[in-house]
PDB file of C-alpha atoms and ligand atoms in Angstrom:
ATOM      1  CA  GLU A   1      48.978 170.275  48.242  1.00 84.00           C
ATOM      2  CA  ASN A   2      46.159 172.681  47.257  1.00 94.00           C
ATOM      3  CA  ALA A   3      43.012 171.964  49.273  1.00 97.00           C
ATOM      4  CA  ILE A   4      40.805 174.587  47.627  1.00 97.00           C
ATOM      5  CA  ILE A   5      41.190 176.334  44.298  1.00 97.00           C
ATOM      6  CA  ALA A   6      38.470 178.874  43.527  1.00 97.00           C
ATOM      7  CA  GLN A   7      38.872 180.704  40.254  1.00 97.00           C
ATOM      8  CA  ASP A   8      36.836 183.715  39.133  1.00 97.00           C
ATOM      9  CA  VAL A   9      33.688 182.537  40.886  1.00 97.00           C
ATOM     10  CA  GLU A  10      30.642 184.578  39.966  1.00 96.00           C
ATOM     11  CA  LYS A  11      27.131 184.347  41.263  1.00 96.00           C
ATOM     12  CA  TRP A  12      24.096 186.534  40.723  1.00 95.00           C
ATOM     13  CA  TYR A  13      20.477 186.254  41.699  1.00 93.00           C
ATOM     14  CA  ASP A  14      17.412 186.451  39.487  1.00 87.00           C
ATOM     15  CA  ASN A  15      16.971 190.084  40.459  1.00 84.00           C
ATOM     16  CA  ASN A  16      20.459 190.651  38.952  1.00 86.00           C
ATOM     17  CA  PHE A  17      22.081 191.183  42.344  1.00 94.00           C
ATOM     18  CA  HIS A  18      25.688 190.178  41.686  1.00 95.00           C
ATOM     19  CA  VAL A  19      26.737 188.664  44.999  1.00 97.00           C
ATOM     20  CA  LEU A  20      30.113 187.219  43.848  1.00 98.00           C
ATOM     21  CA  ARG A  21      31.955 189.243  41.222  1.00 97.00           C
ATOM     22  CA  GLY A  22      34.879 187.077  40.209  1.00 97.00           C
ATOM     23  CA  VAL A  23      36.382 185.710  43.403  1.00 98.00           C
ATOM     24  CA  SER A  24      39.626 183.697  43.330  1.00 98.00           C
ATOM     25  CA  LEU A  25      41.374 182.056  46.248  1.00 98.00           C
ATOM     26  CA  THR A  26      43.757 179.140  46.666  1.00 98.00           C
ATOM     27  CA  VAL A  27      44.032 177.488  50.065  1.00 98.00           C
ATOM     28  CA  THR A  28      46.885 175.050  50.660  1.00 97.00           C
ATOM     29  CA  GLN A  29      46.631 171.979  52.856  1.00 97.00           C
ATOM     30  CA  GLY A  30      46.875 172.784  56.535  1.00 97.00           C
ATOM     31  CA  GLU A  31      46.329 176.472  55.960  1.00 98.00           C
ATOM     32  CA  VAL A  32      43.958 178.552  58.097  1.00 98.00           C
ATOM     33  CA  VAL A  33      42.267 181.378  56.212  1.00 98.00           C
ATOM     34  CA  VAL A  34      40.037 183.926  57.939  1.00 98.00           C
ATOM     35  CA  VAL A  35      37.527 185.799  55.771  1.00 98.00           C
ATOM     36  CA  MET A  36      36.466 189.226  56.981  1.00 98.00           C
ATOM     37  CA  GLY A  37      34.479 192.105  55.528  1.00 98.00           C
ATOM     38  CA  PRO A  38      31.207 193.987  55.883  1.00 97.00           C
ATOM     39  CA  SER A  39      27.826 192.311  56.125  1.00 97.00           C
ATOM     40  CA  GLY A  40      26.421 191.437  52.702  1.00 96.00           C
ATOM     41  CA  SER A  41      29.829 191.442  51.015  1.00 98.00           C
ATOM     42  CA  GLY A  42      29.459 187.792  49.973  1.00 98.00           C
ATOM     43  CA  LYS A  43      31.648 186.044  52.564  1.00 98.00           C
ATOM     44  CA  SER A  44      29.104 183.441  53.533  1.00 98.00           C
ATOM     45  CA  THR A  45      28.006 182.852  49.945  1.00 97.00           C
ATOM     46  CA  PHE A  46      31.624 182.390  48.858  1.00 98.00           C
ATOM     47  CA  ILE A  47      32.569 179.763  51.431  1.00 97.00           C
ATOM     48  CA  ARG A  48      29.263 177.963  50.915  1.00 96.00           C
ATOM     49  CA  THR A  49      30.244 177.383  47.284  1.00 94.00           C
ATOM     50  CA  PHE A  50      33.152 175.216  48.583  1.00 94.00           C
ATOM     51  CA  ASN A  51      30.666 172.787  50.090  1.00 91.00           C
ATOM     52  CA  ALA A  52      28.254 172.808  47.150  1.00 89.00           C
ATOM     53  CA  LEU A  53      25.665 174.536  49.315  1.00 90.00           C
ATOM     54  CA  GLU A  54      25.521 177.452  46.932  1.00 91.00           C
ATOM     55  CA  PRO A  55      25.234 177.127  43.170  1.00 90.00           C
ATOM     56  CA  TYR A  56      27.137 179.676  41.098  1.00 92.00           C
ATOM     57  CA  GLN A  57      27.138 180.641  37.438  1.00 92.00           C
ATOM     58  CA  LYS A  58      30.740 181.220  36.422  1.00 94.00           C
ATOM     59  CA  GLY A  59      34.221 180.188  37.413  1.00 95.00           C
ATOM     60  CA  SER A  60      35.535 176.938  38.855  1.00 94.00           C
ATOM     61  CA  ILE A  61      36.043 175.363  42.236  1.00 95.00           C
ATOM     62  CA  THR A  62      38.323 172.413  42.890  1.00 95.00           C
ATOM     63  CA  ILE A  63      38.246 170.746  46.294  1.00 94.00           C
ATOM     64  CA  ASP A  64      41.096 168.359  47.075  1.00 92.00           C
ATOM     65  CA  GLY A  65      41.531 167.654  43.375  1.00 91.00           C
ATOM     66  CA  ILE A  66      37.800 167.173  42.685  1.00 90.00           C
ATOM     67  CA  LYS A  67      36.315 169.719  40.335  1.00 91.00           C
ATOM     68  CA  LEU A  68      32.871 170.825  41.431  1.00 88.00           C
ATOM     69  CA  SER A  69      30.469 170.983  38.528  1.00 78.00           C
ATOM     70  CA  HIS A  70      28.176 174.020  38.293  1.00 74.00           C
ATOM     71  CA  ASP A  71      25.068 171.890  38.471  1.00 69.00           C
ATOM     72  CA  LEU A  72      26.375 170.439  41.765  1.00 71.00           C
ATOM     73  CA  LYS A  73      26.102 166.871  40.439  1.00 74.00           C
ATOM     74  CA  ASN A  74      29.121 165.604  42.332  1.00 80.00           C
ATOM     75  CA  ILE A  75      27.856 167.048  45.586  1.00 85.00           C
ATOM     76  CA  GLU A  76      28.366 163.881  47.611  1.00 83.00           C
ATOM     77  CA  ALA A  77      32.039 163.487  46.769  1.00 83.00           C
ATOM     78  CA  ILE A  78      32.632 167.112  47.737  1.00 87.00           C
ATOM     79  CA  ARG A  79      30.643 167.002  50.981  1.00 86.00           C
ATOM     80  CA  ARG A  80      32.713 164.063  52.162  1.00 87.00           C
ATOM     81  CA  GLU A  81      35.808 166.263  51.962  1.00 91.00           C
ATOM     82  CA  VAL A  82      34.332 169.372  53.561  1.00 95.00           C
ATOM     83  CA  GLY A  83      32.781 169.790  56.994  1.00 96.00           C
ATOM     84  CA  MET A  84      30.826 172.893  57.894  1.00 96.00           C
ATOM     85  CA  VAL A  85      29.859 174.714  61.062  1.00 97.00           C
ATOM     86  CA  PHE A  86      27.129 177.374  60.956  1.00 97.00           C
ATOM     87  CA  GLN A  87      26.242 180.353  63.085  1.00 95.00           C
ATOM     88  CA  GLN A  88      23.059 178.630  64.271  1.00 94.00           C
ATOM     89  CA  PHE A  89      24.495 175.213  65.291  1.00 94.00           C
ATOM     90  CA  ASN A  90      21.770 173.378  63.270  1.00 94.00           C
ATOM     91  CA  LEU A  91      21.767 170.364  65.588  1.00 97.00           C
ATOM     92  CA  PHE A  92      18.887 167.886  65.460  1.00 97.00           C
ATOM     93  CA  PRO A  93      16.819 168.862  68.540  1.00 97.00           C
ATOM     94  CA  HIS A  94      15.150 165.478  68.975  1.00 97.00           C
ATOM     95  CA  LEU A  95      18.432 163.541  69.017  1.00 98.00           C
ATOM     96  CA  THR A  96      20.874 163.267  71.907  1.00 98.00           C
ATOM     97  CA  VAL A  97      24.290 164.845  71.564  1.00 98.00           C
ATOM     98  CA  LEU A  98      25.789 161.405  70.933  1.00 98.00           C
ATOM     99  CA  ASN A  99      23.218 160.595  68.244  1.00 98.00           C
ATOM    100  CA  ASN A 100      23.735 163.958  66.562  1.00 98.00           C
ATOM    101  CA  VAL A 101      27.375 162.986  66.114  1.00 98.00           C
ATOM    102  CA  THR A 102      26.807 159.363  65.047  1.00 98.00           C
ATOM    103  CA  LEU A 103      23.971 160.060  62.599  1.00 96.00           C
ATOM    104  CA  ALA A 104      25.983 160.869  59.474  1.00 93.00           C
ATOM    105  CA  PRO A 105      28.665 158.218  59.978  1.00 94.00           C
ATOM    106  CA  ILE A 106      25.932 155.573  60.318  1.00 95.00           C
ATOM    107  CA  TRP A 107      23.667 156.751  57.497  1.00 92.00           C
ATOM    108  CA  VAL A 108      26.127 158.272  55.042  1.00 89.00           C
ATOM    109  CA  ARG A 109      29.279 156.271  55.692  1.00 89.00           C
ATOM    110  CA  HIS A 110      27.441 153.090  56.688  1.00 93.00           C
ATOM    111  CA  TRP A 111      29.519 152.598  59.813  1.00 95.00           C
ATOM    112  CA  LYS A 112      28.298 150.111  62.404  1.00 97.00           C
ATOM    113  CA  LYS A 113      26.690 151.773  65.446  1.00 97.00           C
ATOM    114  CA  GLU A 114      29.520 150.640  67.747  1.00 97.00           C
ATOM    115  CA  LYS A 115      32.200 152.086  65.505  1.00 97.00           C
ATOM    116  CA  ALA A 116      30.319 155.377  65.065  1.00 97.00           C
ATOM    117  CA  GLU A 117      29.787 155.663  68.828  1.00 98.00           C
ATOM    118  CA  ALA A 118      33.427 154.972  69.602  1.00 97.00           C
ATOM    119  CA  LYS A 119      34.425 157.716  67.183  1.00 97.00           C
ATOM    120  CA  ALA A 120      31.778 160.098  68.570  1.00 98.00           C
ATOM    121  CA  ILE A 121      32.956 159.549  72.143  1.00 98.00           C
ATOM    122  CA  GLN A 122      36.512 160.306  71.110  1.00 97.00           C
ATOM    123  CA  LEU A 123      35.402 163.529  69.373  1.00 97.00           C
ATOM    124  CA  LEU A 124      33.118 164.672  72.191  1.00 97.00           C
ATOM    125  CA  GLU A 125      36.032 164.217  74.571  1.00 96.00           C
ATOM    126  CA  LYS A 126      38.250 166.233  72.247  1.00 94.00           C
ATOM    127  CA  VAL A 127      35.825 169.170  72.218  1.00 95.00           C
ATOM    128  CA  GLY A 128      35.341 168.862  75.983  1.00 94.00           C
ATOM    129  CA  ILE A 129      31.706 167.842  76.043  1.00 95.00           C
ATOM    130  CA  LEU A 130      31.638 164.112  76.726  1.00 97.00           C
ATOM    131  CA  GLU A 131      29.674 164.551  79.996  1.00 97.00           C
ATOM    132  CA  GLN A 132      26.767 165.928  77.940  1.00 97.00           C
ATOM    133  CA  ALA A 133      26.620 162.972  75.531  1.00 98.00           C
ATOM    134  CA  GLU A 134      23.171 161.763  76.636  1.00 98.00           C
ATOM    135  CA  LYS A 135      21.584 165.222  76.824  1.00 98.00           C
ATOM    136  CA  TYR A 136      19.547 166.927  74.130  1.00 98.00           C
ATOM    137  CA  PRO A 137      20.802 170.076  72.366  1.00 97.00           C
ATOM    138  CA  GLY A 138      18.170 172.232  74.094  1.00 97.00           C
ATOM    139  CA  GLN A 139      19.695 171.345  77.476  1.00 97.00           C
ATOM    140  CA  LEU A 140      23.108 172.710  76.479  1.00 97.00           C
ATOM    141  CA  SER A 141      24.507 176.229  76.362  1.00 95.00           C
ATOM    142  CA  GLY A 142      25.131 177.794  72.958  1.00 96.00           C
ATOM    143  CA  GLY A 143      28.868 177.292  73.313  1.00 96.00           C
ATOM    144  CA  GLN A 144      28.379 173.627  74.148  1.00 96.00           C
ATOM    145  CA  GLN A 145      26.004 173.182  71.205  1.00 97.00           C
ATOM    146  CA  GLN A 146      28.514 174.733  68.865  1.00 97.00           C
ATOM    147  CA  ARG A 147      31.213 172.350  70.081  1.00 96.00           C
ATOM    148  CA  VAL A 148      28.827 169.448  69.403  1.00 97.00           C
ATOM    149  CA  ALA A 149      28.342 170.862  65.898  1.00 97.00           C
ATOM    150  CA  ILE A 150      32.125 170.853  65.436  1.00 97.00           C
ATOM    151  CA  ALA A 151      32.345 167.244  66.667  1.00 97.00           C
ATOM    152  CA  ARG A 152      29.503 166.286  64.325  1.00 97.00           C
ATOM    153  CA  ALA A 153      31.302 167.767  61.336  1.00 97.00           C
ATOM    154  CA  LEU A 154      34.571 166.072  62.333  1.00 97.00           C
ATOM    155  CA  ALA A 155      32.841 162.680  62.566  1.00 96.00           C
ATOM    156  CA  MET A 156      32.816 162.560  58.764  1.00 94.00           C
ATOM    157  CA  GLU A 157      36.629 162.909  58.835  1.00 95.00           C
ATOM    158  CA  PRO A 158      36.689 165.893  56.469  1.00 96.00           C
ATOM    159  CA  LYS A 159      39.916 167.202  54.976  1.00 96.00           C
ATOM    160  CA  ILE A 160      38.647 170.783  55.139  1.00 97.00           C
ATOM    161  CA  MET A 161      36.510 172.583  57.719  1.00 98.00           C
ATOM    162  CA  LEU A 162      34.424 175.670  56.940  1.00 98.00           C
ATOM    163  CA  PHE A 163      33.174 177.950  59.709  1.00 98.00           C
ATOM    164  CA  ASP A 164      30.487 180.556  58.984  1.00 98.00           C
ATOM    165  CA  GLU A 165      30.455 183.056  61.861  1.00 97.00           C
ATOM    166  CA  PRO A 166      30.555 180.237  64.423  1.00 97.00           C
ATOM    167  CA  THR A 167      30.610 182.542  67.460  1.00 97.00           C
ATOM    168  CA  SER A 168      28.201 185.270  66.313  1.00 96.00           C
ATOM    169  CA  ALA A 169      25.196 183.745  68.066  1.00 94.00           C
ATOM    170  CA  LEU A 170      27.056 183.137  71.330  1.00 95.00           C
ATOM    171  CA  ASP A 171      27.232 185.039  74.600  1.00 91.00           C
ATOM    172  CA  PRO A 172      30.696 186.516  75.197  1.00 89.00           C
ATOM    173  CA  GLU A 173      31.633 184.000  77.898  1.00 86.00           C
ATOM    174  CA  MET A 174      31.027 181.116  75.494  1.00 93.00           C
ATOM    175  CA  ILE A 175      32.946 182.507  72.564  1.00 96.00           C
ATOM    176  CA  LYS A 176      36.322 181.595  74.015  1.00 94.00           C
ATOM    177  CA  GLU A 177      35.573 177.892  74.410  1.00 93.00           C
ATOM    178  CA  VAL A 178      34.534 177.641  70.759  1.00 95.00           C
ATOM    179  CA  LEU A 179      37.546 179.632  69.559  1.00 96.00           C
ATOM    180  CA  ASP A 180      39.830 177.433  71.693  1.00 95.00           C
ATOM    181  CA  THR A 181      38.329 174.346  70.043  1.00 95.00           C
ATOM    182  CA  MET A 182      38.932 175.873  66.603  1.00 97.00           C
ATOM    183  CA  ARG A 183      42.460 176.802  67.588  1.00 97.00           C
ATOM    184  CA  SER A 184      43.311 173.252  68.628  1.00 95.00           C
ATOM    185  CA  LEU A 185      41.885 171.988  65.346  1.00 97.00           C
ATOM    186  CA  ALA A 186      44.142 174.420  63.495  1.00 97.00           C
ATOM    187  CA  ASP A 187      47.125 173.327  65.602  1.00 97.00           C
ATOM    188  CA  GLY A 188      46.334 169.737  64.578  1.00 96.00           C
ATOM    189  CA  GLY A 189      46.874 170.681  60.926  1.00 97.00           C
ATOM    190  CA  MET A 190      43.258 170.982  59.723  1.00 98.00           C
ATOM    191  CA  THR A 191      42.706 173.091  56.613  1.00 98.00           C
ATOM    192  CA  MET A 192      40.205 175.756  57.680  1.00 98.00           C
ATOM    193  CA  VAL A 193      38.335 178.661  56.137  1.00 98.00           C
ATOM    194  CA  CYS A 194      36.569 180.764  58.754  1.00 98.00           C
ATOM    195  CA  VAL A 195      34.232 183.695  58.289  1.00 98.00           C
ATOM    196  CA  THR A 196      34.517 185.529  61.588  1.00 97.00           C
ATOM    197  CA  HIS A 197      34.711 188.977  63.108  1.00 96.00           C
ATOM    198  CA  GLU A 198      36.985 187.691  65.890  1.00 96.00           C
ATOM    199  CA  VAL A 199      40.114 189.777  65.399  1.00 96.00           C
ATOM    200  CA  GLY A 200      42.051 187.995  68.159  1.00 95.00           C
ATOM    201  CA  PHE A 201      41.460 184.637  66.495  1.00 97.00           C
ATOM    202  CA  ALA A 202      42.441 186.041  63.104  1.00 97.00           C
ATOM    203  CA  ARG A 203      45.631 187.574  64.500  1.00 97.00           C
ATOM    204  CA  GLU A 204      46.726 184.518  66.403  1.00 96.00           C
ATOM    205  CA  VAL A 205      45.522 181.592  64.309  1.00 97.00           C
ATOM    206  CA  ALA A 206      45.129 182.677  60.682  1.00 98.00           C
ATOM    207  CA  ASP A 207      47.884 182.118  58.154  1.00 98.00           C
ATOM    208  CA  ARG A 208      46.157 184.602  55.877  1.00 98.00           C
ATOM    209  CA  VAL A 209      43.315 187.076  56.178  1.00 98.00           C
ATOM    210  CA  VAL A 210      41.027 187.635  53.202  1.00 98.00           C
ATOM    211  CA  PHE A 211      38.984 190.835  53.112  1.00 98.00           C
ATOM    212  CA  MET A 212      35.857 190.913  50.963  1.00 98.00           C
ATOM    213  CA  ASP A 213      33.791 193.925  49.952  1.00 98.00           C
ATOM    214  CA  GLY A 214      31.026 194.213  47.370  1.00 97.00           C
ATOM    215  CA  GLY A 215      31.342 190.612  46.168  1.00 98.00           C
ATOM    216  CA  LYS A 216      35.102 190.803  45.609  1.00 98.00           C
ATOM    217  CA  ILE A 217      38.275 190.008  47.492  1.00 98.00           C
ATOM    218  CA  VAL A 218      39.905 193.382  48.001  1.00 98.00           C
ATOM    219  CA  GLU A 219      42.854 192.260  50.125  1.00 97.00           C
ATOM    220  CA  ILE A 220      44.723 189.061  51.048  1.00 97.00           C
ATOM    221  CA  ALA A 221      47.496 189.420  53.598  1.00 97.00           C
ATOM    222  CA  THR A 222      49.182 187.799  56.563  1.00 97.00           C
ATOM    223  CA  PRO A 223      47.564 188.854  59.853  1.00 97.00           C
ATOM    224  CA  GLU A 224      50.695 190.882  60.668  1.00 95.00           C
ATOM    225  CA  ASP A 225      50.386 192.905  57.474  1.00 95.00           C
ATOM    226  CA  PHE A 226      46.602 193.019  57.560  1.00 96.00           C
ATOM    227  CA  PHE A 227      46.232 194.372  61.095  1.00 94.00           C
ATOM    228  CA  ASN A 228      49.382 196.471  61.253  1.00 88.00           C
ATOM    229  CA  ALA A 229      49.029 198.180  57.899  1.00 71.00           C
ATOM    230  CA  PRO A 230      49.622 201.929  58.170  1.00 68.00           C
TER     231      PRO A 230
HETATM  232  P1  ADP B 301      28.117 188.132  54.166  1.00 63.26           P
HETATM  233  O1  ADP B 301      28.361 186.718  54.544  1.00 63.26           O
HETATM  234  O2  ADP B 301      29.354 188.867  53.779  1.00 63.26           O
HETATM  235  O3  ADP B 301      27.272 188.884  55.133  1.00 63.26           O
HETATM  236  P2  ADP B 301      26.383 187.036  52.204  1.00 63.26           P
HETATM  237  O4  ADP B 301      27.177 186.057  51.440  1.00 63.26           O
HETATM  238  O5  ADP B 301      25.413 186.524  53.214  1.00 63.26           O
HETATM  239  O6  ADP B 301      27.323 188.122  52.839  1.00 63.26           O
HETATM  240  O7  ADP B 301      25.693 188.029  51.171  1.00 63.26           O
HETATM  241  C1  ADP B 301      24.496 187.750  50.729  1.00 63.26           C
HETATM  242  C2  ADP B 301      24.069 188.933  49.921  1.00 63.26           C
HETATM  243  O8  ADP B 301      23.272 188.426  48.895  1.00 63.26           O
HETATM  244  C3  ADP B 301      23.226 189.866  50.750  1.00 63.26           C
HETATM  245  O9  ADP B 301      23.396 191.192  50.302  1.00 63.26           O
HETATM  246  C4  ADP B 301      21.811 189.374  50.447  1.00 63.26           C
HETATM  247  O10 ADP B 301      20.843 190.381  50.586  1.00 63.26           O
HETATM  248  C5  ADP B 301      21.958 188.902  49.019  1.00 63.26           C
HETATM  249  N1  ADP B 301      21.036 187.782  48.748  1.00 63.26           N
HETATM  250  C6  ADP B 301      20.988 186.607  49.396  1.00 63.26           C
HETATM  251  N2  ADP B 301      20.035 185.827  48.899  1.00 63.26           N
HETATM  252  C7  ADP B 301      19.480 186.529  47.890  1.00 63.26           C
HETATM  253  C8  ADP B 301      18.418 186.251  46.966  1.00 63.26           C
HETATM  254  N3  ADP B 301      17.771 185.103  46.981  1.00 63.26           N
HETATM  255  N4  ADP B 301      18.137 187.227  46.057  1.00 63.26           N
HETATM  256  C9  ADP B 301      18.812 188.366  46.029  1.00 63.26           C
HETATM  257  N5  ADP B 301      19.806 188.694  46.864  1.00 63.26           N
HETATM  258  C10 ADP B 301      20.131 187.786  47.783  1.00 63.26           C
HETATM  259  P1  ADP B 302      22.650 185.295  56.338  1.00 63.26           P
HETATM  260  O1  ADP B 302      22.039 184.781  57.613  1.00 63.26           O
HETATM  261  O2  ADP B 302      23.694 184.373  55.759  1.00 63.26           O
HETATM  262  O3  ADP B 302      23.089 186.726  56.397  1.00 63.26           O
HETATM  263  P2  ADP B 302      20.780 186.320  54.469  1.00 63.26           P
HETATM  264  O4  ADP B 302      20.130 187.280  55.407  1.00 63.26           O
HETATM  265  O5  ADP B 302      21.720 186.805  53.439  1.00 63.26           O
HETATM  266  O6  ADP B 302      21.458 185.188  55.307  1.00 63.26           O
HETATM  267  O7  ADP B 302      19.656 185.497  53.743  1.00 63.26           O
HETATM  268  C1  ADP B 302      18.647 184.843  54.445  1.00 63.26           C
HETATM  269  C2  ADP B 302      17.635 184.274  53.435  1.00 63.26           C
HETATM  270  O8  ADP B 302      16.967 185.352  52.772  1.00 63.26           O
HETATM  271  C3  ADP B 302      18.286 183.442  52.363  1.00 63.26           C
HETATM  272  O9  ADP B 302      17.429 182.350  52.065  1.00 63.26           O
HETATM  273  C4  ADP B 302      18.398 184.372  51.190  1.00 63.26           C
HETATM  274  O10 ADP B 302      18.348 183.648  49.969  1.00 63.26           O
HETATM  275  C5  ADP B 302      17.199 185.285  51.366  1.00 63.26           C
HETATM  276  N1  ADP B 302      17.514 186.650  50.916  1.00 63.26           N
HETATM  277  C6  ADP B 302      18.430 187.477  51.425  1.00 63.26           C
HETATM  278  N2  ADP B 302      18.470 188.633  50.786  1.00 63.26           N
HETATM  279  C7  ADP B 302      17.540 188.554  49.828  1.00 63.26           C
HETATM  280  C8  ADP B 302      17.096 189.448  48.807  1.00 63.26           C
HETATM  281  N3  ADP B 302      17.627 190.659  48.644  1.00 63.26           N
HETATM  282  N4  ADP B 302      16.122 189.021  47.992  1.00 63.26           N
HETATM  283  C9  ADP B 302      15.594 187.818  48.140  1.00 63.26           C
HETATM  284  N5  ADP B 302      15.961 186.923  49.079  1.00 63.26           N
HETATM  285  C10 ADP B 302      16.909 187.299  49.911  1.00 63.26           C
END
């Protein structure tokens, strides 16, 4: 029932900069949470702890019933549950779109090529980019590349998807196609945590909005309450 339980997570750097100052959040299955707040407030760092991309010093994180150890030893079990999409697509430039999507299923999940390709084709169709399957990332628009990145994450069949400012690097006309893809994922019941400045998306798609400032969560509310507060 609970997909993510983060309790009192604290992280500081060697220079004593305290980037997370006791952050707690529980996300239930199928819930869509949007994280907002000023630059440097710790949003990205916080959601990266869910995927074991970011070590932390105090607190606990449980993903789909698996407790993440501080030393990130059980990283592989966690990463199988959690897919992530970054601001800068991070596609492999020397691989075709199709091979970007099949890579992890073949090498991490040990799927046969045919099975991985069948799955990839299905996902590329879902994100509306099947015609580009044989192209290289550099031949695609930013919006198309980001949809490939979403398909690539989905190929691992994650239970949770994290989005870290997925539209911030995109031209305005491409933002909508990525947000529409995220919206249909949400409609399909995916558990999602999204760092984004897209107010329209937050209003229409989020179940809850989390506002961070100075390494803390300062508000958690429904979009109605969050955006219509006096
Ligand atoms: P947001 O996503 O809200 O913009 P971040 O999670 O990216 O915030 O916040 C990172 C903060 O941590 C920034 O203020 C950044 O300067 C600081 N930071 C990141 N890496 C280091 C580091 N290695 N040493 C010290 N401070 C760091
Ligand atoms: P983001 O793109 O998520 O905002 P940042 O700008 O916070 O990333 O960080 C980019 C890189 O610079 C990271 O590797 C981070 O560790 C490092 N960094 C950021 N702020 C600091 C800092 N104050 N001191 C040392 N390293 C930093």
